[in-house]
Structure formats: structure tokens, C-alpha cells
XYZ file of N, CA and C in Angstrom:
264
model
N -0.744 -36.630 -13.962
C 0.129 -37.731 -13.616
C -0.733 -38.942 -13.248
N -0.485 -40.097 -13.851
C -1.282 -41.276 -13.536
C -1.027 -41.770 -12.123
N -2.066 -42.276 -11.500
C -1.948 -42.870 -10.179
C -2.467 -44.288 -10.241
N -1.827 -45.168 -9.486
C -2.249 -46.558 -9.439
C -3.297 -46.703 -8.352
N -4.423 -47.303 -8.712
C -5.501 -47.505 -7.755
C -5.709 -48.991 -7.560
N -5.453 -49.510 -6.397
C -5.778 -50.845 -5.948
C -5.692 -51.890 -7.056
N -4.681 -52.680 -7.066
C -4.518 -53.693 -8.087
C -3.627 -53.189 -9.198
N -3.972 -53.504 -10.429
C -3.119 -53.119 -11.547
C -3.772 -52.077 -12.448
N -4.795 -51.416 -11.998
C -5.464 -50.410 -12.810
C -4.762 -49.066 -12.673
N -4.522 -48.421 -13.796
C -3.927 -47.086 -13.803
C -4.990 -46.088 -14.180
N -5.101 -45.013 -13.399
C -6.100 -43.986 -13.651
C -5.426 -42.619 -13.747
N -5.990 -41.771 -14.583
C -5.533 -40.396 -14.716
C -6.676 -39.499 -14.254
N -6.380 -38.657 -13.269
C -7.365 -37.717 -12.749
C -7.107 -36.358 -13.390
N -8.174 -35.717 -13.869
C -7.988 -34.433 -14.538
C -9.096 -33.467 -14.181
N -8.940 -32.248 -14.618
C -9.879 -31.149 -14.377
C -10.141 -30.913 -12.895
N -9.140 -30.413 -12.150
C -9.366 -30.124 -10.735
C -10.368 -28.985 -10.557
N -11.226 -29.139 -9.550
C -12.260 -28.148 -9.245
C -12.136 -27.785 -7.772
N -12.162 -26.488 -7.466
C -12.094 -26.033 -6.088
C -13.518 -25.989 -5.516
N -13.814 -26.897 -4.594
C -15.133 -26.945 -3.969
C -15.210 -26.063 -2.730
N -14.076 -25.588 -2.275
C -14.042 -24.725 -1.095
C -13.996 -23.254 -1.482
N -13.391 -22.471 -0.636
C -13.233 -21.041 -0.897
C -11.775 -20.759 -1.241
N -11.481 -19.518 -1.578
C -10.091 -19.183 -1.875
C -9.238 -19.194 -0.613
N -9.846 -18.909 0.539
C -9.107 -18.937 1.806
C -8.852 -20.376 2.256
N -9.857 -21.251 2.074
C -9.742 -22.655 2.470
C -10.073 -23.506 1.239
N -9.080 -23.758 0.382
C -9.373 -24.515 -0.838
C -9.616 -25.993 -0.552
N -10.499 -26.576 -1.338
C -10.800 -28.009 -1.266
C -10.832 -28.519 -2.705
N -9.686 -28.985 -3.185
C -9.573 -29.396 -4.576
C -10.014 -30.835 -4.757
N -10.859 -31.060 -5.743
C -11.316 -32.389 -6.139
C -11.167 -32.510 -7.651
N -10.997 -33.715 -8.138
C -10.905 -33.932 -9.581
C -12.289 -34.260 -10.129
N -12.595 -33.709 -11.292
C -13.929 -33.907 -11.858
C -13.969 -35.001 -12.920
N -12.812 -35.492 -13.361
C -12.787 -36.551 -14.366
C -11.763 -37.611 -13.991
N -12.110 -38.867 -14.304
C -11.217 -39.978 -14.037
C -11.223 -40.878 -15.267
N -10.065 -41.134 -15.817
C -9.934 -41.995 -16.983
C -9.028 -43.155 -16.604
N -9.564 -44.382 -16.651
C -8.807 -45.566 -16.241
C -8.562 -46.476 -17.438
N -7.508 -47.292 -17.341
C -7.205 -48.198 -18.444
C -8.155 -49.390 -18.492
N -8.869 -49.666 -17.412
C -9.887 -50.723 -17.403
C -11.181 -50.126 -16.870
N -12.019 -49.572 -17.739
C -13.228 -48.880 -17.264
C -14.299 -49.810 -16.711
N -14.146 -51.119 -16.866
C -15.158 -52.049 -16.369
C -15.085 -52.252 -14.863
N -14.025 -51.786 -14.219
C -13.879 -51.964 -12.769
C -14.723 -50.954 -12.001
N -14.917 -49.775 -12.571
C -15.627 -48.704 -11.886
C -16.903 -48.353 -12.633
N -17.956 -48.021 -11.880
C -19.226 -47.607 -12.478
C -19.604 -46.242 -11.924
N -19.969 -45.340 -12.809
C -20.377 -43.999 -12.397
C -21.839 -44.043 -11.964
N -22.111 -43.657 -10.724
C -23.461 -43.601 -10.185
C -23.873 -42.136 -10.129
N -25.000 -41.815 -10.739
C -25.481 -40.437 -10.764
C -26.867 -40.367 -10.134
N -27.054 -39.421 -9.205
C -28.345 -39.185 -8.585
C -29.043 -38.090 -9.379
N -30.207 -38.403 -9.954
C -30.874 -37.436 -10.820
C -31.521 -36.298 -10.049
N -31.893 -36.514 -8.795
C -32.551 -35.444 -8.047
C -31.564 -34.434 -7.473
N -30.413 -34.919 -6.962
C -29.444 -33.998 -6.364
C -28.262 -33.707 -7.279
N -28.197 -34.376 -8.412
C -27.105 -34.243 -9.378
C -25.748 -34.623 -8.788
N -25.757 -35.415 -7.726
C -24.510 -35.903 -7.148
C -24.061 -37.125 -7.944
N -22.755 -37.333 -7.997
C -22.231 -38.487 -8.705
C -20.984 -38.986 -8.002
N -20.753 -40.309 -8.095
C -19.566 -40.917 -7.530
C -19.283 -42.209 -8.281
N -18.059 -42.700 -8.122
C -17.659 -43.945 -8.760
C -17.760 -45.078 -7.756
N -18.302 -46.209 -8.204
C -18.450 -47.398 -7.380
C -17.519 -48.477 -7.922
N -16.685 -49.036 -7.057
C -15.784 -50.094 -7.471
C -16.562 -51.402 -7.522
N -16.479 -52.101 -8.648
C -17.277 -53.308 -8.855
C -16.493 -54.587 -8.576
N -15.479 -54.508 -7.723
C -14.723 -55.705 -7.366
C -15.010 -56.065 -5.915
N -14.673 -57.281 -5.545
C -14.929 -57.808 -4.209
C -13.591 -58.218 -3.612
N -13.201 -57.600 -2.498
C -11.890 -57.879 -1.909
C -12.018 -58.846 -0.733
N -10.882 -59.276 -0.220
C -10.878 -60.156 0.947
C -11.465 -59.457 2.171
N -11.233 -58.163 2.296
C -11.802 -57.408 3.413
C -13.316 -57.379 3.351
N -13.863 -57.197 2.139
C -15.313 -57.229 1.964
C -15.872 -58.594 2.356
N -15.191 -59.654 1.910
C -15.625 -61.009 2.257
C -15.575 -61.229 3.763
N -14.515 -60.768 4.410
C -14.334 -60.930 5.851
C -15.477 -60.258 6.621
N -15.802 -59.026 6.255
C -16.885 -58.293 6.923
C -18.223 -58.984 6.681
N -18.500 -59.360 5.443
C -19.775 -60.015 5.117
C -19.914 -61.362 5.827
N -18.815 -62.113 5.950
C -18.852 -63.397 6.634
C -19.270 -63.222 8.088
N -18.630 -62.293 8.801
C -18.960 -62.113 10.212
C -20.342 -61.480 10.410
N -20.767 -60.605 9.526
C -22.129 -60.070 9.624
C -23.166 -61.161 9.391
N -22.893 -62.062 8.450
C -23.811 -63.176 8.190
C -23.892 -64.102 9.397
N -22.754 -64.441 9.991
C -22.741 -65.294 11.189
C -23.509 -64.618 12.318
N -23.295 -63.318 12.522
C -23.979 -62.582 13.582
C -25.502 -62.594 13.367
N -25.944 -62.326 12.144
C -27.379 -62.304 11.850
C -27.978 -63.696 12.036
N -27.292 -64.733 11.592
C -27.803 -66.093 11.771
C -27.911 -66.466 13.250
N -26.933 -66.079 14.053
C -26.987 -66.362 15.494
C -28.163 -65.641 16.130
N -28.395 -64.390 15.771
C -29.520 -63.635 16.322
C -30.847 -64.275 15.911
N -30.982 -64.698 14.671
C -32.222 -65.328 14.206
C -32.452 -66.653 14.914
N -31.419 -67.493 15.010
C -31.567 -68.796 15.675
C -31.879 -68.599 17.144
N -31.235 -67.656 17.816
C -31.496 -67.408 19.240
C -32.928 -66.915 19.448
N -33.404 -66.039 18.577
C -34.766 -65.523 18.691
C -35.786 -66.645 18.486
N -35.586 -67.469 17.475
C -36.505 -68.587 17.229
C -36.437 -69.585 18.368
N -35.255 -69.874 18.847
C -35.080 -70.833 19.933
C -35.781 -70.337 21.202
N -35.592 -69.058 21.549
C -36.225 -68.503 22.744
C -37.740 -68.403 22.588
N -38.218 -68.211 21.377
C -39.649 -68.049 21.136
C -40.405 -69.379 21.202
N -39.827 -70.439 20.650
C -40.567 -71.690 20.499
C -40.162 -72.794 21.469
N -39.011 -72.702 22.057
C -38.585 -73.729 23.001
C -38.769 -73.162 24.400
N -39.685 -73.762 25.146
C -39.978 -73.287 26.502
C -38.918 -73.798 27.463
N -38.536 -72.939 28.389
C -37.543 -73.343 29.391
C -38.224 -73.934 30.596
């Protein structure tokens, strides 16, 4: 059954795999087919053989977090330089 993922992309998840035990099942899907494959990128780790999908879009929440982290880092840098070079 297709599921809608964030925005207008439709994805179909298939091939469920039980990563847990029979007593405590943990079902995950091993394949994802989307109508716009350019939104997601498959990242594979060659040493551990782990893989995951990375969303290649930038949301307002991402911008909000990055904005405040940038302001915080700039304030810390300016305060450090100010305290270091301007004698009280």
C-alpha cells in the first residue's frame, strides 16, 4: 500500500524483514520505491554494510535550527574575541 511521505511524494514500501525474534518481532521494510527518486539518496557504509535513505530537501524547521545555531556560534566567537583582545 503506498504511503505519502512529506510533501507530494508517494512511496511504496516492500519486502518486510523481521529484524527481531519470533517472540518480539521488529518488522522493517527493505525496499522503498518512490515516484520522485531524486528526493532521497541511498547512503551505504561499505565497512558495516549499513544503509539508510537521506532526504535531500531543506525544510523550514531545518532553516530555523540552522539560523539559531549560526547566531549562537557567532555570539560565542565575538564574545571570545572581545574578551581576549579588549582589556577591561
